[in-house]
PDB file of C-alpha atoms and ligand atoms in Angstrom:
ATOM      1  CA  ASP A   1     -34.842 -27.450  57.536  1.00 75.00           C
ATOM      2  CA  PRO A   2     -32.583 -27.835  54.462  1.00 72.00           C
ATOM      3  CA  ARG A   3     -35.081 -30.226  52.859  1.00 76.00           C
ATOM      4  CA  HIS A   4     -37.725 -27.521  52.945  1.00 78.00           C
ATOM      5  CA  THR A   5     -35.323 -25.124  51.220  1.00 79.00           C
ATOM      6  CA  VAL A   6     -34.590 -27.744  48.595  1.00 77.00           C
ATOM      7  CA  ARG A   7     -38.316 -28.253  48.023  1.00 78.00           C
ATOM      8  CA  VAL A   8     -38.931 -24.511  47.625  1.00 78.00           C
ATOM      9  CA  HIS A   9     -36.024 -24.434  45.221  1.00 78.00           C
ATOM     10  CA  LEU A  10     -37.435 -27.300  43.185  1.00 78.00           C
ATOM     11  CA  VAL A  11     -40.871 -25.728  42.938  1.00 77.00           C
ATOM     12  CA  ARG A  12     -39.298 -22.520  41.618  1.00 79.00           C
ATOM     13  CA  LEU A  13     -37.287 -24.468  39.065  1.00 79.00           C
ATOM     14  CA  GLN A  14     -40.357 -26.413  37.974  1.00 74.00           C
ATOM     15  CA  ARG A  15     -42.239 -23.154  37.394  1.00 74.00           C
ATOM     16  CA  ARG A  16     -39.358 -21.924  35.316  1.00 73.00           C
ATOM     17  CA  PHE A  17     -39.451 -25.068  33.178  1.00 71.00           C
ATOM     18  CA  LEU A  18     -43.192 -24.778  32.684  1.00 69.00           C
ATOM     19  CA  VAL A  19     -42.685 -21.278  31.332  1.00 67.00           C
ATOM     20  CA  VAL A  20     -39.969 -22.593  29.033  1.00 66.00           C
ATOM     21  CA  LEU A  21     -42.253 -25.446  27.976  1.00 62.00           C
ATOM     22  CA  ALA A  22     -45.269 -23.225  27.412  1.00 63.00           C
ATOM     23  CA  ASP A  23     -43.218 -21.231  24.901  1.00 59.00           C
ATOM     24  CA  ASP A  24     -43.011 -24.344  22.839  1.00 55.00           C
ATOM     25  CA  LEU A  25     -46.678 -25.097  22.252  1.00 58.00           C
ATOM     26  CA  GLY A  26     -47.293 -25.259  18.534  1.00 61.00           C
ATOM     27  CA  GLU A  27     -43.629 -25.651  17.679  1.00 64.00           C
ATOM     28  CA  GLU A  28     -42.109 -28.600  15.966  1.00 70.00           C
ATOM     29  CA  GLN A  29     -41.862 -31.988  17.622  1.00 72.00           C
ATOM     30  CA  ARG A  30     -38.118 -32.012  17.297  1.00 72.00           C
ATOM     31  CA  VAL A  31     -37.939 -28.993  19.539  1.00 75.00           C
ATOM     32  CA  ASN A  32     -40.285 -30.635  22.008  1.00 75.00           C
ATOM     33  CA  ALA A  33     -38.121 -33.715  22.066  1.00 77.00           C
ATOM     34  CA  MET A  34     -35.127 -31.525  22.795  1.00 79.00           C
ATOM     35  CA  ARG A  35     -36.957 -29.908  25.688  1.00 79.00           C
ATOM     36  CA  ARG A  36     -37.865 -33.306  27.061  1.00 81.00           C
ATOM     37  CA  ASP A  37     -34.232 -34.344  26.831  1.00 82.00           C
ATOM     38  CA  PHE A  38     -33.262 -31.188  28.597  1.00 84.00           C
ATOM     39  CA  ILE A  39     -35.686 -31.776  31.433  1.00 85.00           C
ATOM     40  CA  ALA A  40     -34.538 -35.375  31.747  1.00 85.00           C
ATOM     41  CA  ASN A  41     -30.967 -34.097  31.957  1.00 86.00           C
ATOM     42  CA  VAL A  42     -31.868 -31.464  34.499  1.00 86.00           C
ATOM     43  CA  SER A  43     -33.677 -33.979  36.694  1.00 87.00           C
ATOM     44  CA  HIS A  44     -30.676 -36.268  36.498  1.00 86.00           C
ATOM     45  CA  GLU A  45     -28.278 -33.449  37.416  1.00 86.00           C
ATOM     46  CA  LEU A  46     -30.463 -32.279  40.280  1.00 88.00           C
ATOM     47  CA  LYS A  47     -31.004 -35.700  41.791  1.00 89.00           C
ATOM     48  CA  THR A  48     -27.457 -36.235  43.021  1.00 86.00           C
ATOM     49  CA  PRO A  49     -27.025 -33.066  45.101  1.00 89.00           C
ATOM     50  CA  ILE A  50     -30.614 -33.205  46.356  1.00 90.00           C
ATOM     51  CA  ALA A  51     -30.272 -36.807  47.503  1.00 90.00           C
ATOM     52  CA  ALA A  52     -26.934 -35.982  49.119  1.00 90.00           C
ATOM     53  CA  ILE A  53     -28.400 -32.995  50.965  1.00 91.00           C
ATOM     54  CA  GLY A  54     -31.270 -35.133  52.219  1.00 91.00           C
ATOM     55  CA  LEU A  55     -29.009 -37.906  53.497  1.00 89.00           C
ATOM     56  CA  LEU A  56     -26.436 -35.558  54.944  1.00 89.00           C
ATOM     57  CA  SER A  57     -28.973 -33.507  56.870  1.00 88.00           C
ATOM     58  CA  GLU A  58     -30.386 -36.696  58.354  1.00 89.00           C
ATOM     59  CA  ALA A  59     -26.877 -37.771  59.269  1.00 86.00           C
ATOM     60  CA  VAL A  60     -26.174 -34.396  60.896  1.00 86.00           C
ATOM     61  CA  HIS A  61     -29.407 -34.713  62.817  1.00 85.00           C
ATOM     62  CA  GLU A  62     -28.397 -38.134  64.128  1.00 84.00           C
ATOM     63  CA  ALA A  63     -24.749 -37.340  64.779  1.00 76.00           C
ATOM     64  CA  ALA A  64     -25.581 -34.172  66.713  1.00 70.00           C
ATOM     65  CA  ALA A  65     -23.539 -35.308  69.740  1.00 70.00           C
ATOM     66  CA  GLU A  66     -20.233 -35.685  67.866  1.00 78.00           C
ATOM     67  CA  PRO A  67     -18.867 -32.323  66.794  1.00 80.00           C
ATOM     68  CA  GLY A  68     -16.206 -33.873  64.553  1.00 84.00           C
ATOM     69  CA  THR A  69     -18.728 -35.853  62.536  1.00 82.00           C
ATOM     70  CA  VAL A  70     -21.168 -32.964  62.377  1.00 85.00           C
ATOM     71  CA  ARG A  71     -18.420 -30.778  60.997  1.00 86.00           C
ATOM     72  CA  THR A  72     -17.545 -33.294  58.271  1.00 87.00           C
ATOM     73  CA  PHE A  73     -21.168 -33.693  57.228  1.00 87.00           C
ATOM     74  CA  ALA A  74     -21.745 -29.950  57.340  1.00 88.00           C
ATOM     75  CA  LYS A  75     -18.823 -29.454  54.965  1.00 90.00           C
ATOM     76  CA  SER A  76     -20.362 -31.881  52.470  1.00 90.00           C
ATOM     77  CA  LEU A  77     -23.729 -30.171  52.915  1.00 91.00           C
ATOM     78  CA  MET A  78     -22.153 -26.833  52.008  1.00 91.00           C
ATOM     79  CA  LYS A  79     -20.545 -28.348  48.919  1.00 91.00           C
ATOM     80  CA  GLU A  80     -23.764 -29.969  47.709  1.00 91.00           C
ATOM     81  CA  SER A  81     -25.884 -26.899  48.294  1.00 91.00           C
ATOM     82  CA  LYS A  82     -23.320 -24.765  46.438  1.00 91.00           C
ATOM     83  CA  ARG A  83     -23.550 -27.188  43.529  1.00 90.00           C
ATOM     84  CA  LEU A  84     -27.333 -26.982  43.596  1.00 91.00           C
ATOM     85  CA  SER A  85     -27.361 -23.199  43.602  1.00 90.00           C
ATOM     86  CA  GLU A  86     -24.847 -23.052  40.727  1.00 93.00           C
ATOM     87  CA  LEU A  87     -27.034 -25.424  38.788  1.00 91.00           C
ATOM     88  CA  SER A  88     -30.165 -23.365  39.325  1.00 90.00           C
ATOM     89  CA  ARG A  89     -28.291 -20.136  38.471  1.00 92.00           C
ATOM     90  CA  ASP A  90     -27.055 -21.683  35.212  1.00 94.00           C
ATOM     91  CA  ILE A  91     -30.472 -23.076  34.296  1.00 92.00           C
ATOM     92  CA  ILE A  92     -31.996 -19.621  34.770  1.00 90.00           C
ATOM     93  CA  GLN A  93     -29.195 -18.012  32.744  1.00 93.00           C
ATOM     94  CA  LEU A  94     -29.713 -20.569  29.999  1.00 93.00           C
ATOM     95  CA  SER A  95     -33.445 -19.960  29.818  1.00 90.00           C
ATOM     96  CA  GLU A  96     -32.760 -16.196  29.633  1.00 90.00           C
ATOM     97  CA  ALA A  97     -30.122 -16.709  26.958  1.00 93.00           C
ATOM     98  CA  GLN A  98     -32.597 -18.741  24.899  1.00 90.00           C
ATOM     99  CA  SER A  99     -35.322 -16.126  24.970  1.00 87.00           C
ATOM    100  CA  THR A 100     -35.422 -13.678  22.091  1.00 88.00           C
ATOM    101  CA  LEU A 101     -33.851 -10.318  22.688  1.00 90.00           C
ATOM    102  CA  ARG A 102     -36.445  -7.538  22.498  1.00 89.00           C
ATOM    103  CA  PRO A 103     -35.336  -4.102  21.302  1.00 89.00           C
ATOM    104  CA  GLU A 104     -36.011  -2.640  24.751  1.00 91.00           C
ATOM    105  CA  ASP A 105     -33.602  -5.174  26.286  1.00 91.00           C
ATOM    106  CA  ARG A 106     -30.744  -3.647  24.361  1.00 94.00           C
ATOM    107  CA  GLU A 107     -28.503  -0.997  25.743  1.00 95.00           C
ATOM    108  CA  PRO A 108     -25.085   0.196  24.631  1.00 95.00           C
ATOM    109  CA  VAL A 109     -22.369  -2.021  26.062  1.00 96.00           C
ATOM    110  CA  SER A 110     -18.680  -1.312  25.678  1.00 95.00           C
ATOM    111  CA  VAL A 111     -17.055  -4.674  24.927  1.00 95.00           C
ATOM    112  CA  ARG A 112     -13.715  -3.207  25.946  1.00 94.00           C
ATOM    113  CA  ASP A 113     -15.051  -2.279  29.402  1.00 94.00           C
ATOM    114  CA  LEU A 114     -16.899  -5.556  29.687  1.00 96.00           C
ATOM    115  CA  VAL A 115     -13.709  -7.535  29.045  1.00 96.00           C
ATOM    116  CA  ARG A 116     -11.692  -5.422  31.489  1.00 95.00           C
ATOM    117  CA  THR A 117     -14.316  -5.846  34.205  1.00 97.00           C
ATOM    118  CA  GLU A 118     -14.490  -9.605  33.748  1.00 98.00           C
ATOM    119  CA  VAL A 119     -10.715 -10.002  33.652  1.00 97.00           C
ATOM    120  CA  GLU A 120     -10.427  -8.047  36.914  1.00 97.00           C
ATOM    121  CA  ALA A 121     -13.192 -10.149  38.450  1.00 98.00           C
ATOM    122  CA  HIS A 122     -11.188 -13.299  37.603  1.00 98.00           C
ATOM    123  CA  ARG A 123      -7.782 -12.148  38.913  1.00 97.00           C
ATOM    124  CA  THR A 124      -8.102 -13.921  42.264  1.00 97.00           C
ATOM    125  CA  PHE A 125      -9.381 -17.119  40.672  1.00 97.00           C
ATOM    126  CA  ALA A 126      -6.470 -17.056  38.197  1.00 98.00           C
ATOM    127  CA  ALA A 127      -3.940 -16.452  40.970  1.00 98.00           C
ATOM    128  CA  GLN A 128      -5.333 -19.415  42.909  1.00 97.00           C
ATOM    129  CA  HIS A 129      -4.583 -21.584  39.874  1.00 96.00           C
ATOM    130  CA  GLY A 130      -1.158 -20.019  39.343  1.00 97.00           C
ATOM    131  CA  VAL A 131      -2.366 -18.658  36.007  1.00 98.00           C
ATOM    132  CA  GLU A 132      -1.349 -15.366  34.464  1.00 97.00           C
ATOM    133  CA  MET A 133      -3.863 -13.394  32.393  1.00 97.00           C
ATOM    134  CA  VAL A 134      -2.537 -11.201  29.617  1.00 96.00           C
ATOM    135  CA  VAL A 135      -4.831  -8.720  27.890  1.00 94.00           C
ATOM    136  CA  THR A 136      -3.981  -7.362  24.432  1.00 90.00           C
ATOM    137  CA  ASP A 137      -5.983  -4.459  23.116  1.00 79.00           C
ATOM    138  CA  ALA A 138      -3.396  -2.518  21.161  1.00 62.00           C
ATOM    139  CA  GLN A 139      -5.128  -2.437  17.805  1.00 64.00           C
ATOM    140  CA  ASP A 140      -7.536   0.431  17.140  1.00 69.00           C
ATOM    141  CA  ALA A 141      -7.554   1.658  20.713  1.00 71.00           C
ATOM    142  CA  GLU A 142      -9.551   4.677  19.501  1.00 76.00           C
ATOM    143  CA  ARG A 143     -12.296   2.679  17.878  1.00 85.00           C
ATOM    144  CA  SER A 144     -15.590   2.345  19.647  1.00 88.00           C
ATOM    145  CA  SER A 145     -16.317  -1.149  20.886  1.00 92.00           C
ATOM    146  CA  TYR A 146     -20.007  -0.519  21.596  1.00 94.00           C
ATOM    147  CA  VAL A 147     -22.568  -3.203  20.917  1.00 96.00           C
ATOM    148  CA  LEU A 148     -26.286  -3.149  21.700  1.00 96.00           C
ATOM    149  CA  GLY A 149     -27.354  -5.822  24.111  1.00 96.00           C
ATOM    150  CA  ARG A 150     -27.828  -7.071  27.604  1.00 96.00           C
ATOM    151  CA  PRO A 151     -24.704  -6.220  29.587  1.00 96.00           C
ATOM    152  CA  ALA A 152     -25.246  -8.870  32.254  1.00 95.00           C
ATOM    153  CA  ALA A 153     -25.716 -11.689  29.734  1.00 96.00           C
ATOM    154  CA  LEU A 154     -22.721 -10.601  27.634  1.00 97.00           C
ATOM    155  CA  GLY A 155     -20.642 -10.394  30.812  1.00 98.00           C
ATOM    156  CA  VAL A 156     -21.629 -13.965  31.680  1.00 97.00           C
ATOM    157  CA  ALA A 157     -20.513 -15.179  28.230  1.00 98.00           C
ATOM    158  CA  VAL A 158     -17.063 -13.628  28.711  1.00 98.00           C
ATOM    159  CA  ALA A 159     -16.900 -14.835  32.322  1.00 98.00           C
ATOM    160  CA  ASN A 160     -17.713 -18.433  31.373  1.00 98.00           C
ATOM    161  CA  LEU A 161     -14.909 -18.528  28.808  1.00 98.00           C
ATOM    162  CA  LEU A 162     -12.425 -16.963  31.233  1.00 98.00           C
ATOM    163  CA  SER A 163     -13.245 -19.379  34.006  1.00 97.00           C
ATOM    164  CA  ASN A 164     -12.991 -22.362  31.633  1.00 97.00           C
ATOM    165  CA  ALA A 165      -9.626 -21.140  30.345  1.00 97.00           C
ATOM    166  CA  ILE A 166      -8.292 -20.709  33.885  1.00 97.00           C
ATOM    167  CA  THR A 167      -9.718 -24.029  35.096  1.00 96.00           C
ATOM    168  CA  HIS A 168      -8.119 -25.925  32.218  1.00 96.00           C
ATOM    169  CA  SER A 169      -4.747 -24.152  32.420  1.00 97.00           C
ATOM    170  CA  PRO A 170      -1.734 -25.875  33.931  1.00 97.00           C
ATOM    171  CA  PRO A 171      -0.100 -24.095  36.893  1.00 97.00           C
ATOM    172  CA  GLY A 172       2.170 -21.411  35.490  1.00 97.00           C
ATOM    173  CA  GLY A 173       0.040 -21.304  32.356  1.00 97.00           C
ATOM    174  CA  ARG A 174      -0.981 -18.180  30.572  1.00 98.00           C
ATOM    175  CA  VAL A 175      -4.444 -17.089  29.470  1.00 98.00           C
ATOM    176  CA  GLY A 176      -4.452 -14.588  26.638  1.00 98.00           C
ATOM    177  CA  VAL A 177      -7.384 -12.234  26.189  1.00 97.00           C
ATOM    178  CA  GLY A 178      -7.381 -10.346  22.908  1.00 95.00           C
ATOM    179  CA  LEU A 179      -9.671  -7.724  21.415  1.00 94.00           C
ATOM    180  CA  GLU A 180      -9.709  -7.350  17.652  1.00 93.00           C
ATOM    181  CA  PHE A 181     -11.818  -5.279  15.303  1.00 92.00           C
ATOM    182  CA  GLU A 182     -13.293  -6.433  12.061  1.00 92.00           C
ATOM    183  CA  GLN A 183     -15.280  -4.288   9.672  1.00 91.00           C
ATOM    184  CA  ARG A 184     -18.576  -4.567  11.560  1.00 93.00           C
ATOM    185  CA  SER A 185     -17.716  -6.544  14.630  1.00 95.00           C
ATOM    186  CA  VAL A 186     -15.413  -6.829  17.554  1.00 95.00           C
ATOM    187  CA  VAL A 187     -13.931 -10.210  18.397  1.00 96.00           C
ATOM    188  CA  VAL A 188     -12.805 -11.249  21.863  1.00 97.00           C
ATOM    189  CA  THR A 189     -10.480 -14.248  21.840  1.00 97.00           C
ATOM    190  CA  ILE A 190      -9.539 -16.159  24.967  1.00 98.00           C
ATOM    191  CA  THR A 191      -6.643 -18.569  24.595  1.00 98.00           C
ATOM    192  CA  ASP A 192      -5.274 -21.083  27.072  1.00 98.00           C
ATOM    193  CA  GLN A 193      -2.413 -23.578  27.239  1.00 97.00           C
ATOM    194  CA  GLY A 194      -4.558 -26.312  28.706  1.00 97.00           C
ATOM    195  CA  GLU A 195      -5.014 -29.951  27.720  1.00 96.00           C
ATOM    196  CA  GLY A 196      -7.060 -28.997  24.659  1.00 97.00           C
ATOM    197  CA  ILE A 197     -10.148 -30.724  23.304  1.00 97.00           C
ATOM    198  CA  ALA A 198     -10.036 -33.781  21.036  1.00 96.00           C
ATOM    199  CA  PRO A 199     -11.661 -33.284  17.594  1.00 96.00           C
ATOM    200  CA  GLU A 200     -14.398 -35.847  18.329  1.00 95.00           C
ATOM    201  CA  HIS A 201     -15.564 -33.819  21.352  1.00 95.00           C
ATOM    202  CA  LEU A 202     -15.198 -30.387  19.797  1.00 95.00           C
ATOM    203  CA  PRO A 203     -18.579 -30.200  18.013  1.00 92.00           C
ATOM    204  CA  ARG A 204     -20.384 -31.323  21.148  1.00 94.00           C
ATOM    205  CA  ILE A 205     -18.978 -29.044  23.849  1.00 96.00           C
ATOM    206  CA  PHE A 206     -21.699 -26.426  23.271  1.00 96.00           C
ATOM    207  CA  GLU A 207     -24.438 -28.937  24.036  1.00 94.00           C
ATOM    208  CA  ARG A 208     -26.204 -28.610  27.329  1.00 92.00           C
ATOM    209  CA  PHE A 209     -24.578 -30.693  30.075  1.00 91.00           C
ATOM    210  CA  TYR A 210     -21.908 -32.060  27.747  1.00 92.00           C
ATOM    211  CA  ARG A 211     -18.583 -32.583  29.475  1.00 91.00           C
ATOM    212  CA  VAL A 212     -15.482 -34.123  27.957  1.00 91.00           C
ATOM    213  CA  ASP A 213     -14.367 -35.743  31.183  1.00 82.00           C
ATOM    214  CA  ASP A 214     -17.598 -36.461  32.954  1.00 69.00           C
ATOM    215  CA  SER A 215     -16.264 -37.904  36.186  1.00 63.00           C
ATOM    216  CA  ARG A 216     -13.636 -35.236  36.709  1.00 55.00           C
ATOM    217  CA  SER A 217     -15.856 -32.295  35.770  1.00 55.00           C
ATOM    218  CA  ARG A 218     -18.767 -33.476  37.839  1.00 55.00           C
ATOM    219  CA  ASP A 219     -16.755 -33.585  41.025  1.00 59.00           C
ATOM    220  CA  GLY A 220     -16.221 -29.958  41.879  1.00 62.00           C
ATOM    221  CA  GLY A 221     -16.331 -28.928  38.247  1.00 75.00           C
ATOM    222  CA  GLY A 222     -18.850 -26.755  36.463  1.00 86.00           C
ATOM    223  CA  THR A 223     -22.425 -27.501  35.548  1.00 91.00           C
ATOM    224  CA  GLY A 224     -21.771 -28.328  31.892  1.00 93.00           C
ATOM    225  CA  LEU A 225     -23.969 -25.396  30.860  1.00 95.00           C
ATOM    226  CA  GLY A 226     -21.416 -22.584  30.565  1.00 97.00           C
ATOM    227  CA  LEU A 227     -20.649 -22.895  26.861  1.00 97.00           C
ATOM    228  CA  SER A 228     -24.272 -23.512  25.984  1.00 96.00           C
ATOM    229  CA  ILE A 229     -25.268 -20.301  27.796  1.00 97.00           C
ATOM    230  CA  ALA A 230     -22.483 -18.404  26.018  1.00 98.00           C
ATOM    231  CA  ARG A 231     -23.495 -19.650  22.585  1.00 97.00           C
ATOM    232  CA  HIS A 232     -27.199 -18.877  23.041  1.00 96.00           C
ATOM    233  CA  THR A 233     -26.370 -15.404  24.323  1.00 97.00           C
ATOM    234  CA  MET A 234     -24.024 -14.638  21.433  1.00 97.00           C
ATOM    235  CA  ARG A 235     -26.497 -15.855  18.814  1.00 96.00           C
ATOM    236  CA  ALA A 236     -29.375 -13.933  20.407  1.00 95.00           C
ATOM    237  CA  HIS A 237     -27.184 -10.830  19.975  1.00 96.00           C
ATOM    238  CA  GLY A 238     -26.512 -11.557  16.312  1.00 95.00           C
ATOM    239  CA  GLY A 239     -23.013 -12.750  17.130  1.00 97.00           C
ATOM    240  CA  ASP A 240     -21.455 -16.155  17.589  1.00 97.00           C
ATOM    241  CA  ILE A 241     -18.872 -18.218  19.407  1.00 98.00           C
ATOM    242  CA  ASP A 242     -16.094 -20.201  17.734  1.00 97.00           C
ATOM    243  CA  VAL A 243     -13.523 -22.613  19.021  1.00 98.00           C
ATOM    244  CA  TRP A 244     -10.133 -23.814  17.929  1.00 97.00           C
ATOM    245  CA  SER A 245      -8.376 -26.472  19.935  1.00 97.00           C
ATOM    246  CA  GLN A 246      -5.537 -28.926  19.728  1.00 97.00           C
ATOM    247  CA  PRO A 247      -4.909 -31.609  22.347  1.00 97.00           C
ATOM    248  CA  GLY A 248      -1.643 -30.965  24.155  1.00 96.00           C
ATOM    249  CA  VAL A 249      -1.427 -27.403  22.851  1.00 97.00           C
ATOM    250  CA  GLY A 250      -4.456 -25.554  24.161  1.00 97.00           C
ATOM    251  CA  SER A 251      -7.776 -24.017  23.241  1.00 98.00           C
ATOM    252  CA  SER A 252      -8.935 -20.739  21.883  1.00 98.00           C
ATOM    253  CA  PHE A 253     -12.518 -19.452  22.035  1.00 98.00           C
ATOM    254  CA  SER A 254     -13.695 -16.379  20.131  1.00 98.00           C
ATOM    255  CA  LEU A 255     -16.774 -14.287  20.772  1.00 98.00           C
ATOM    256  CA  THR A 256     -17.922 -12.161  17.845  1.00 97.00           C
ATOM    257  CA  PHE A 257     -20.079  -9.143  18.728  1.00 96.00           C
ATOM    258  CA  PRO A 258     -21.733  -7.089  15.988  1.00 96.00           C
ATOM    259  CA  LEU A 259     -20.800  -3.440  16.577  1.00 94.00           C
ATOM    260  CA  ALA A 260     -23.517  -0.826  17.134  1.00 92.00           C
ATOM    261  CA  GLU A 261     -23.873   1.421  14.090  1.00 84.00           C
ATOM    262  CA  GLU A 262     -23.120   4.511  16.067  1.00 72.00           C
ATOM    263  CA  ALA A 263     -21.285   4.912  19.340  1.00 57.00           C
ATOM    264  CA  PRO A 264     -23.369   6.490  22.080  1.00 61.00           C
ATOM    265  CA  ALA A 265     -22.346  10.068  22.693  1.00 59.00           C
ATOM    266  CA  GLY A 266     -21.488  11.009  26.254  1.00 51.00           C
ATOM    267  CA  ALA A 267     -22.606   8.777  29.081  1.00 44.00           C
ATOM    268  CA  ALA A 268     -22.375   5.046  28.553  1.00 48.00           C
ATOM    269  CA  LYS A 269     -25.995   4.547  29.602  1.00 47.00           C
ATOM    270  CA  LYS A 270     -27.436   6.982  27.039  1.00 43.00           C
ATOM    271  CA  LYS A 271     -29.314   5.516  24.122  1.00 44.00           C
ATOM    272  CA  LYS A 272     -28.139   6.116  20.598  1.00 43.00           C
ATOM    273  CA  LYS A 273     -28.073   9.825  19.778  1.00 42.00           C
ATOM    274  CA  LYS A 274     -29.751  11.064  16.683  1.00 37.00           C
TER     275      LYS A 274
HETATM  276  P1  LIG B 301     -18.356 -26.969  32.399  1.00 59.26           P
HETATM  277  O1  LIG B 301     -19.272 -26.450  33.439  1.00 59.26           O
HETATM  278  O2  LIG B 301     -18.143 -28.456  32.469  1.00 59.26           O
HETATM  279  O3  LIG B 301     -17.094 -26.183  32.270  1.00 59.26           O
HETATM  280  P2  LIG B 301     -18.921 -25.875  29.775  1.00 59.26           P
HETATM  281  O4  LIG B 301     -20.185 -25.863  28.981  1.00 59.26           O
HETATM  282  O5  LIG B 301     -18.323 -24.564  30.134  1.00 59.26           O
HETATM  283  O6  LIG B 301     -19.211 -26.751  31.046  1.00 59.26           O
HETATM  284  O7  LIG B 301     -17.842 -26.732  28.981  1.00 59.26           O
HETATM  285  C1  LIG B 301     -18.195 -28.006  28.481  1.00 59.26           C
HETATM  286  C2  LIG B 301     -16.967 -28.911  28.426  1.00 59.26           C
HETATM  287  O8  LIG B 301     -16.058 -28.418  27.424  1.00 59.26           O
HETATM  288  C3  LIG B 301     -16.155 -28.945  29.709  1.00 59.26           C
HETATM  289  O9  LIG B 301     -16.650 -29.903  30.605  1.00 59.26           O
HETATM  290  C4  LIG B 301     -14.770 -29.312  29.195  1.00 59.26           C
HETATM  291  O10 LIG B 301     -14.688 -30.696  29.028  1.00 59.26           O
HETATM  292  C5  LIG B 301     -14.717 -28.648  27.831  1.00 59.26           C
HETATM  293  N1  LIG B 301     -13.992 -27.362  27.853  1.00 59.26           N
HETATM  294  C6  LIG B 301     -14.554 -26.125  27.929  1.00 59.26           C
HETATM  295  N2  LIG B 301     -13.602 -25.173  27.909  1.00 59.26           N
HETATM  296  C7  LIG B 301     -12.406 -25.802  27.831  1.00 59.26           C
HETATM  297  C8  LIG B 301     -11.037 -25.372  27.763  1.00 59.26           C
HETATM  298  N3  LIG B 301     -10.712 -24.071  27.785  1.00 59.26           N
HETATM  299  N4  LIG B 301     -10.074 -26.340  27.659  1.00 59.26           N
HETATM  300  C9  LIG B 301     -10.397 -27.648  27.629  1.00 59.26           C
HETATM  301  N5  LIG B 301     -11.664 -28.125  27.675  1.00 59.26           N
HETATM  302  C10 LIG B 301     -12.657 -27.221  27.783  1.00 59.26           C
END
């Protein structure tokens, strides 16, 4: 019964929120208000797919004799449940990104490898959109790009920017992925030739659930959490995320990772050698 699955799902999410909330006891009221806002937003975002799944499964139940109708409803059911699972995945990623990074969570991560892996993982998605991805990593090819952090979370930050860039690109557009070294950091910049973001929206795009074009994004678009997850992750790692954008020209997002003091010798998994 899909409604049972939804209920189980909801209970898990609620537990997750309680943990997030419990963290807050004793903190300032402003923070509490933000959490309340967040939960109100989450409930709002969850309601639509959950209601749809409920109605659709009833409709499937009643239309069981007509294969054509069942098929149509089943397709909508698949879409709504996909949306729900993306939402719960993003909420979990956000709550992880917001938690403080303990020293034992950190392992050496090669930003260069991370970027390559994520670009490869997005090739099919880019091709579906008729978008070409171009990676530039000419500068300082010998320099170590190791940072200390959580590889999965850092991968998600890069992945979210890549998928946004591809999604917002026009067919035939190009997404540039560049790796540049600064004195103590490595900067990954992802540039697209999409519609760009108007200056009045720019400061708000990192907010949870903020979408520039609500109606368009909500229908088949993302959850509105991707940039928020990326920013929390980068800041938890002592880095940051920056954006430059011009409507009609495109957007450019940069991730700054503080480099590890010393590159790990030998295997990538080894901790820092003395
Ligand atoms: P979403 O799941 O909607 O993509 P994000 O947090 O990743 O959520 O992004 C928030 C909003 O910022 C998007 O809805 C979109 O309006 C805008 N945005 C993000 N990346 C780009 C981009 N590369 N080009 C244009 N607009 C973008």
